[in-house]
mmCIF file of C-alpha atoms in Angstrom:
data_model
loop_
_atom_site.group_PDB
_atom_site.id
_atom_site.type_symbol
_atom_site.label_atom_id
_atom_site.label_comp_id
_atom_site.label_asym_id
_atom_site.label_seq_id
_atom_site.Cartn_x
_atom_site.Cartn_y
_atom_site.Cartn_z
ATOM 1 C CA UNK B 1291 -15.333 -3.327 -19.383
ATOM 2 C CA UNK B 1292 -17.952 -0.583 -17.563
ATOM 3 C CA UNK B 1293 -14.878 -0.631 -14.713
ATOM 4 C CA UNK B 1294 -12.547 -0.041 -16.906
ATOM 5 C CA UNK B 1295 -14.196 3.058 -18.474
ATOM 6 C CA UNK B 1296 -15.367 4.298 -15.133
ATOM 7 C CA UNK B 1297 -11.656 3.869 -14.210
ATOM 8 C CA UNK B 1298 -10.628 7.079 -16.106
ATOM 9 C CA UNK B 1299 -13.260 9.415 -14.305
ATOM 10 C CA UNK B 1300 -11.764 7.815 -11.586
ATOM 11 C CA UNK B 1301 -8.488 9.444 -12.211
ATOM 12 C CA UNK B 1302 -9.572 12.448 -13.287
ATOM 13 C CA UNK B 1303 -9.267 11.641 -16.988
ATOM 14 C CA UNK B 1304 -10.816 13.618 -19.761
ATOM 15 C CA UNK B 1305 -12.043 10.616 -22.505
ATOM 16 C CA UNK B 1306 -12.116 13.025 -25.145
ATOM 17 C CA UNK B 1307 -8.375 13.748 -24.930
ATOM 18 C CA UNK B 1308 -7.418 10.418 -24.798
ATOM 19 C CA UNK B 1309 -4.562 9.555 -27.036
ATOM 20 C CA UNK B 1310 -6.093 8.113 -30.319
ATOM 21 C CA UNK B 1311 -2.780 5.900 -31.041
ATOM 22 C CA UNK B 1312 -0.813 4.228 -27.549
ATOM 23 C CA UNK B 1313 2.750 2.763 -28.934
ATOM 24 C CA UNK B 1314 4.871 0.670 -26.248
ATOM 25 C CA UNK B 1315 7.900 -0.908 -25.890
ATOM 26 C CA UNK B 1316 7.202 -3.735 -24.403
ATOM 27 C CA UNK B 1317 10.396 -4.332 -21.874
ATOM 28 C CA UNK B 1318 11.447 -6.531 -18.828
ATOM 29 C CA UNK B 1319 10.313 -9.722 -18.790
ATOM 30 C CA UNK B 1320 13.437 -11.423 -19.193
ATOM 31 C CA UNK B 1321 14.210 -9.373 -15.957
ATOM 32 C CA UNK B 1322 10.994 -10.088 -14.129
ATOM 33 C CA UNK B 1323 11.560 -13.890 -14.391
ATOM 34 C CA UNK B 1324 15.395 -13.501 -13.679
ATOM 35 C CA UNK B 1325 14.274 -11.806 -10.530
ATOM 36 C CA UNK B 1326 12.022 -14.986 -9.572
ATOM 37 C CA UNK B 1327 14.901 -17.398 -10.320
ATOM 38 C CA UNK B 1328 12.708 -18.536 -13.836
ATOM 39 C CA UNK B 1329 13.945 -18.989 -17.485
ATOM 40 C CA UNK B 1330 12.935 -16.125 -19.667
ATOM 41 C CA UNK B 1331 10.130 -18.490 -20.618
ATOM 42 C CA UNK B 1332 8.208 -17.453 -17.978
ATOM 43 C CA UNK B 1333 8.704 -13.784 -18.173
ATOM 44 C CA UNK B 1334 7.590 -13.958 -21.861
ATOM 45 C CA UNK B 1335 4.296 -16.236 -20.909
ATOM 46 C CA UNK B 1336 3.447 -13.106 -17.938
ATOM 47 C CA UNK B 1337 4.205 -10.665 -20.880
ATOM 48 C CA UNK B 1338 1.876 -12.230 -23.148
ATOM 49 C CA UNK B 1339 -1.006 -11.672 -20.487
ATOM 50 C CA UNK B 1340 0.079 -8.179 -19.953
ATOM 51 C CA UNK B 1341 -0.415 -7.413 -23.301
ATOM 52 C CA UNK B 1342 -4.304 -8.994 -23.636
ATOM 53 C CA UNK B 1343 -4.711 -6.999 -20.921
ATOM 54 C CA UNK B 1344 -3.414 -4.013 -22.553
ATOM 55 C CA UNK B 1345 -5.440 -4.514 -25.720
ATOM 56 C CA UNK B 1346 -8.628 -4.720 -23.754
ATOM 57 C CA UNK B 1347 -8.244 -1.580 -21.928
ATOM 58 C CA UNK B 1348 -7.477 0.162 -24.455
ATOM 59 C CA UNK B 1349 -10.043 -0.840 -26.698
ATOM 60 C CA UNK B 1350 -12.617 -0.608 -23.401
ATOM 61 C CA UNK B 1351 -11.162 3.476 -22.914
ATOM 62 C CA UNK B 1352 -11.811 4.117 -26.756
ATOM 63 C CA UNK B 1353 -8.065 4.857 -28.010
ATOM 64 C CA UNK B 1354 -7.822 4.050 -31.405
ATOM 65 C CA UNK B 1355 -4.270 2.254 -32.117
ATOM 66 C CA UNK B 1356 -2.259 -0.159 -30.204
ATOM 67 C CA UNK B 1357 1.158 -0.468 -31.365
ATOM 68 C CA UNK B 1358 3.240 -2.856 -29.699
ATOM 69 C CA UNK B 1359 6.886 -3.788 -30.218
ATOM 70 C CA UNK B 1360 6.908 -7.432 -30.085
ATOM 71 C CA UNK B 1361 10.828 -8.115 -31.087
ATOM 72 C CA UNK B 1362 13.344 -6.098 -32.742
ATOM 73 C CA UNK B 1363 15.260 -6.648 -35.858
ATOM 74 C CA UNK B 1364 18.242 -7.102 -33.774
ATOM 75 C CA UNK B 1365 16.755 -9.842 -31.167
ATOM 76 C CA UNK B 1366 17.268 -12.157 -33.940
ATOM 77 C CA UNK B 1367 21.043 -12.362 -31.923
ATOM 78 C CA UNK B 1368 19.219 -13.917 -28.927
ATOM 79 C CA UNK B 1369 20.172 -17.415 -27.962
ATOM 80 C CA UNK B 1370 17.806 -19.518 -30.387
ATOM 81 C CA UNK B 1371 16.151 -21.613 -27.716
ATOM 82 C CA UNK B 1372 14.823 -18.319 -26.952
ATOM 83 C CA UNK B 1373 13.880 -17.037 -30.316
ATOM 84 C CA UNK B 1374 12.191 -20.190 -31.376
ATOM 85 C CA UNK B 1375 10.039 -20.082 -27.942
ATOM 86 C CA UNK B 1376 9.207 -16.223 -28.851
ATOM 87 C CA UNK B 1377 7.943 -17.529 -32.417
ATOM 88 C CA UNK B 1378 5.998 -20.233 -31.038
ATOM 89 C CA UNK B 1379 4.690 -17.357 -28.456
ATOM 90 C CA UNK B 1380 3.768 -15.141 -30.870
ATOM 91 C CA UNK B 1381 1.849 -17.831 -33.183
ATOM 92 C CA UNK B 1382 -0.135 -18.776 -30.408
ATOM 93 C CA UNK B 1383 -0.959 -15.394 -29.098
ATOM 94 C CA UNK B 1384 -2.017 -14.578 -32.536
ATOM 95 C CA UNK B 1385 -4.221 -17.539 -33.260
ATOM 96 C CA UNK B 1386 -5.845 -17.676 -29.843
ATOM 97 C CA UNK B 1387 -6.989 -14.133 -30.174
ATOM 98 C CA UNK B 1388 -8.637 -14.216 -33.461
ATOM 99 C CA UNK B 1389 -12.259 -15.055 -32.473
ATOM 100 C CA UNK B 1390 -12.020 -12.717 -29.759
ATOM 101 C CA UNK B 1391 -10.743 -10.059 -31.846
ATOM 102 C CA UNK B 1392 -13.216 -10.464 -34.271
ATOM 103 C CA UNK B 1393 -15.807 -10.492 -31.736
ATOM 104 C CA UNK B 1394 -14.943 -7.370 -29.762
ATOM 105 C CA UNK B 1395 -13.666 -5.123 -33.258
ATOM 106 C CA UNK B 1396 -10.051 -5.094 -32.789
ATOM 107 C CA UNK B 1397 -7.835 -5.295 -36.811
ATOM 108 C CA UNK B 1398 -4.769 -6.903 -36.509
ATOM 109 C CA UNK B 1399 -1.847 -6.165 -38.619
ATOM 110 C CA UNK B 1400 1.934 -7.322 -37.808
ATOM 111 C CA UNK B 1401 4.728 -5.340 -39.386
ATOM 112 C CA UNK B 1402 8.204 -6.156 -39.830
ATOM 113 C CA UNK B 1403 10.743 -8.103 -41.791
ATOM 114 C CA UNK B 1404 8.230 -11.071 -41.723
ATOM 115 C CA UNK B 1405 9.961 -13.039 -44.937
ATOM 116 C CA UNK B 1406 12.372 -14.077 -41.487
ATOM 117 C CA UNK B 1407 9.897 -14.831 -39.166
ATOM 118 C CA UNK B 1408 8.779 -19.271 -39.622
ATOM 119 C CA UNK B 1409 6.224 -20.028 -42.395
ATOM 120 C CA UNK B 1410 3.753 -21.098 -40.409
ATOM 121 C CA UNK B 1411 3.994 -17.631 -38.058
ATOM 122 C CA UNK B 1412 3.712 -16.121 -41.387
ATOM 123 C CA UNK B 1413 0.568 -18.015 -42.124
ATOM 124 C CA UNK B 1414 -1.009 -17.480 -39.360
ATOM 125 C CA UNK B 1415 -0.862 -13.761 -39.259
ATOM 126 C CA UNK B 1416 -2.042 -13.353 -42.861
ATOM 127 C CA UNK B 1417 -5.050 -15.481 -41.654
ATOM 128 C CA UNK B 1418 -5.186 -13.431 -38.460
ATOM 129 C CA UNK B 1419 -5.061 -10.128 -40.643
ATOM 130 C CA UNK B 1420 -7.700 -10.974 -43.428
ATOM 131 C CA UNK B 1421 -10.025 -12.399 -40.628
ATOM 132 C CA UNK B 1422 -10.034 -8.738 -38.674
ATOM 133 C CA UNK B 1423 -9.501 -6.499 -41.733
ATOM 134 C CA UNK B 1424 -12.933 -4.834 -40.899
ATOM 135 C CA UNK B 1425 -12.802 -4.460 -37.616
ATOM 136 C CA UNK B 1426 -12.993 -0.820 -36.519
ATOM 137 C CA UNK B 1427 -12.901 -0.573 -32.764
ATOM 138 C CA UNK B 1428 -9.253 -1.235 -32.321
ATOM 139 C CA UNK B 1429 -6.296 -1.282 -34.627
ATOM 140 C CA UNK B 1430 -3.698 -3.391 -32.975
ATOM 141 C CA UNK B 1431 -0.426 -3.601 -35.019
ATOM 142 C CA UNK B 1432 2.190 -5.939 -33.606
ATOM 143 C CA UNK B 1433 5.694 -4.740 -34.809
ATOM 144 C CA UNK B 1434 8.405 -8.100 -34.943
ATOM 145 C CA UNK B 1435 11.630 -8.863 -36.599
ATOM 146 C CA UNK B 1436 10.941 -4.786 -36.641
ATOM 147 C CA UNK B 1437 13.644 -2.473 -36.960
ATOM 148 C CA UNK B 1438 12.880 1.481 -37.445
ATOM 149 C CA UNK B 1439 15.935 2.542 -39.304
ATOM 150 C CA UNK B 1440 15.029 -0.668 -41.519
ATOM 151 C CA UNK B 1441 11.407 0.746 -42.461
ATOM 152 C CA UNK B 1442 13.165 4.551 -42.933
ATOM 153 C CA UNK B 1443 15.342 2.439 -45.510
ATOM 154 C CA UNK B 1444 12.837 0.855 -47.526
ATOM 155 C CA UNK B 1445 10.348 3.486 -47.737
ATOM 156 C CA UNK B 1446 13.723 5.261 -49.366
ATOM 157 C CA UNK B 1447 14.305 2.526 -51.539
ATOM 158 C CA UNK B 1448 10.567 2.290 -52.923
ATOM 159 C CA UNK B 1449 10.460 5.516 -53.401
ATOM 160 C CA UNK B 1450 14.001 5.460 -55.591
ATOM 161 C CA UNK B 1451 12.455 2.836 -57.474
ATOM 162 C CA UNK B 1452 9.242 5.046 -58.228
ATOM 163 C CA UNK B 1453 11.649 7.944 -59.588
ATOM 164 C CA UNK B 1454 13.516 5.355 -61.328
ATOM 165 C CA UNK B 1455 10.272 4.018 -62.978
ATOM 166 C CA UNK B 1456 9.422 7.622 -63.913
ATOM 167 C CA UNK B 1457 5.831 7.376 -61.764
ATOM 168 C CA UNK B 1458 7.280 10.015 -59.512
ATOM 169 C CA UNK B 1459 9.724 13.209 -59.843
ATOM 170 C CA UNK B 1460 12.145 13.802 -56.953
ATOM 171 C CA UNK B 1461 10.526 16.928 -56.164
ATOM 172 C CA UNK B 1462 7.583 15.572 -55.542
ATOM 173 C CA UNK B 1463 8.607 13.888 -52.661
ATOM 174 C CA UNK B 1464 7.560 15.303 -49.220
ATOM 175 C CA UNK B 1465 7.238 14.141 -45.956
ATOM 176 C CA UNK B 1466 3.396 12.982 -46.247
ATOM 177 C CA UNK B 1467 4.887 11.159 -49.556
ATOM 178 C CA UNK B 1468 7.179 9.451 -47.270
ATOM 179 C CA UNK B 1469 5.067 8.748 -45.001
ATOM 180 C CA UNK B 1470 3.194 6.691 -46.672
ATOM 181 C CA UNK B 1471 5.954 3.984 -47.692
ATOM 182 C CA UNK B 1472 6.730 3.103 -44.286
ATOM 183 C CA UNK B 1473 5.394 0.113 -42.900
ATOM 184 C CA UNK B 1474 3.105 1.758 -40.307
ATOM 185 C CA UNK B 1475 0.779 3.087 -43.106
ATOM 186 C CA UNK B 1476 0.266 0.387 -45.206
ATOM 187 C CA UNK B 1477 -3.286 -0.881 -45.706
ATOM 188 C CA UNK B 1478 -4.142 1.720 -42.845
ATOM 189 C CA UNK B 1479 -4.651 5.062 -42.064
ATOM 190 C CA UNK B 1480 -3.602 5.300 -38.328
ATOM 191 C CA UNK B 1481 -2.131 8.703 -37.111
ATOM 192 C CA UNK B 1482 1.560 8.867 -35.855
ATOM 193 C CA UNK B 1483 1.730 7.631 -31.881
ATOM 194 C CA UNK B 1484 0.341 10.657 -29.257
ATOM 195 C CA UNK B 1485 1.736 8.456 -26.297
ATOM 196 C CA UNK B 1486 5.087 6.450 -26.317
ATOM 197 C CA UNK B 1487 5.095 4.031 -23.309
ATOM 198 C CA UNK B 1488 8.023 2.267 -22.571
ATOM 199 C CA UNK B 1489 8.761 0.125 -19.583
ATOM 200 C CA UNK B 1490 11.503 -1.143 -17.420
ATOM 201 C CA UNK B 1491 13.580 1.883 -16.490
ATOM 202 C CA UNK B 1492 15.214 2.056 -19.870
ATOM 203 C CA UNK B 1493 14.531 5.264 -21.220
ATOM 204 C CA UNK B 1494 15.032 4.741 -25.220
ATOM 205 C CA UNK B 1495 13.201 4.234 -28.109
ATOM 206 C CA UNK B 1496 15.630 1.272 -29.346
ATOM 207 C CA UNK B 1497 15.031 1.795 -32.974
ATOM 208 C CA UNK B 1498 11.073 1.899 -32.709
ATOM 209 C CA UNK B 1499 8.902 3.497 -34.785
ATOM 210 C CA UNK B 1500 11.520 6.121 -35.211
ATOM 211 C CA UNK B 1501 10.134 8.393 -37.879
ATOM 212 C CA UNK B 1502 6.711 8.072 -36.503
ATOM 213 C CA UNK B 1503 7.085 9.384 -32.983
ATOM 214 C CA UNK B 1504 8.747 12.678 -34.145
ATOM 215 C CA UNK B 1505 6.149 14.476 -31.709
ATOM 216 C CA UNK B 1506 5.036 11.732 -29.614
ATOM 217 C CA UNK B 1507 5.293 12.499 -26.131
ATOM 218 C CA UNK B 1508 7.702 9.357 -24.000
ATOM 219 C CA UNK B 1509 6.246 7.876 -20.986
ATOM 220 C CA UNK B 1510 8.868 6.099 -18.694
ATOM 221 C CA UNK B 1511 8.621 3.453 -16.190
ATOM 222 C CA UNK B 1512 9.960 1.425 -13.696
ATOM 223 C CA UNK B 1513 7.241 -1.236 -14.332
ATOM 224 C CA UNK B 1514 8.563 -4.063 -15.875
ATOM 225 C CA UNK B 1515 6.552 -5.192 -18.568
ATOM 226 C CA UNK B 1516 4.957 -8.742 -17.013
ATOM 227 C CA UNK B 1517 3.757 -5.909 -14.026
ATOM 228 C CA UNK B 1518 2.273 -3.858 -16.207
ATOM 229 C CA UNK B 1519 -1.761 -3.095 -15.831
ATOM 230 C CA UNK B 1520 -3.562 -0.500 -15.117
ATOM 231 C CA UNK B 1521 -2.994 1.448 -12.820
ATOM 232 C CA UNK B 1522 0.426 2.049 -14.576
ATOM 233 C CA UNK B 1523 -1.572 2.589 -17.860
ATOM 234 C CA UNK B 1524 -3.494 5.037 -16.291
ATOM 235 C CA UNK B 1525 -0.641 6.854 -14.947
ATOM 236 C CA UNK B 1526 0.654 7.384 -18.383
ATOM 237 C CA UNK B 1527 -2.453 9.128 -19.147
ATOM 238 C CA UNK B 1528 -2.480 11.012 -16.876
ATOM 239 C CA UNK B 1529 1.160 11.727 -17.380
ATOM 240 C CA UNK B 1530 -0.080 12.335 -20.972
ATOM 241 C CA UNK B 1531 -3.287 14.655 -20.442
ATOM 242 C CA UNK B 1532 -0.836 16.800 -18.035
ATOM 243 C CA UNK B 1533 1.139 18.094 -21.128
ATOM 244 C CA UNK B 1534 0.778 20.746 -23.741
ATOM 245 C CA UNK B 1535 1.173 19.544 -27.110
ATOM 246 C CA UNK B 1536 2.764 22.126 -29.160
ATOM 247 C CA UNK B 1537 4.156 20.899 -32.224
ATOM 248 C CA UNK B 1538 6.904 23.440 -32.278
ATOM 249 C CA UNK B 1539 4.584 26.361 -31.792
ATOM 250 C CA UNK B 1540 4.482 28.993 -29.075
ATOM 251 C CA UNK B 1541 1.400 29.703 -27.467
ATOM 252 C CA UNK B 1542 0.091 33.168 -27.644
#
């Protein structure tokens, strides 16, 4: 991956202000096939390589987190010839990656409403997760059967039922509290998003990581997802390193 890293020189890019956690929205394939006259099959299969390929770059340019959002609560209302192939997808992608996840550092973790995703998807991510648990160079957390609202929801509800339990007093309760109930923190420490890629042309977050990208800064493209590599993942560093982060603050 030495071209990879010498890739951001290339551009102009500073390594040391790279974002340390890259979330995208992973959009378009259904379109990219469409426009080759394929089944959505196919545009899922080209999206699955797009995202290997995303995974290694980023772990190659030393960002931190990968968070990548898979399938949404509500594409459960996709025709189910389609779902089942995205579970089948997903299971495979998963269990092909392991040993070279394990090999090159990169901790898995999928989030979601998993307790609707097959048993045997289920299965294999718990493998997939206890077999990279230790792995530091990457954390890659793959968000299906996600919904943000959802995780605002039951971080509210587990933190009702700590107040009801008397382990916590309402007024105790503050936004780092909160925090750390929602699915995106637990068993892991990863900051909030820096960079929020999506693709396609849509320009939404579509009820990702809502909470958590308060202050991210949104990178759109025309890219559909299948044509994403990078060059385009490069532009949205650059795109990124251009900005001034303020956090609400003024700049003297």
């Amino acid at each position: 991956m030495r071209a990879a890293a010498e890739s951001l020189l290339l551009r102009g890019l500073r390594p040391e202000s790279l974002p340390r956690h890259v979330a995208v929205v992973m959009d378009g394939n259904s379109r990219w096939a469409r426009a080759r006259g394929m089944p959505p099959a196919f545009g899922h299969e080209a999206g699955r390589r797009a995202l290997l390929e995303t995974v290694r770059l980023s772990r190659a340019w030393g960002i931190r987190a990968l968070t990548a959002f898979a399938f949404s609560h509500e594409n459960w209302s996709r025709p189910k010839t389609e779902v089942d192939f995205l579970m089948g997808l997903f299971e495979r992608v998963i269990r092909d990656s392991v040993a070279e996840f394990s090999r090159d550092g990169t901790c898995l973790r999928v989030i979601g409403d998993c307790s609707r995703l097959p048993a045997s998807l289920q299965r294999t991510a718990r493998d997939a997760e206890e077999a990279t648990r230790n792995n530091s160079q990457l954390d890659l957390t793959l968000a299906i059967s996600y919904s943000g609202r959802r995780d605002i929801v039951q971080a509210c509800r587990s933190l009702a039922q700590k107040v009801r339990d008397e382990l916590l007093r309402p007024e105790d309760i503050d936004e780092s509290l909160f925090a750390g109930e929602l699915e995106t923190s637990r068993g892991s420490e990863l900051p909030c998003p820096d960079l929020l890629i999506r693709t396609s042309g849509e320009m939404r977050l579509s009820n990702f990581l809502l909470w958590q990208s308060a202050y991210s800064e949104l990178f759109f493209t025309d890219t559909l997802w299948p044509d994403f590599g990078e060059a385009d993942y490069l532009e949205a560093l650059c795109s990124y390193q251009s900005r001034d982060r303020r956090f609400g603050r003024r700049n003297s």
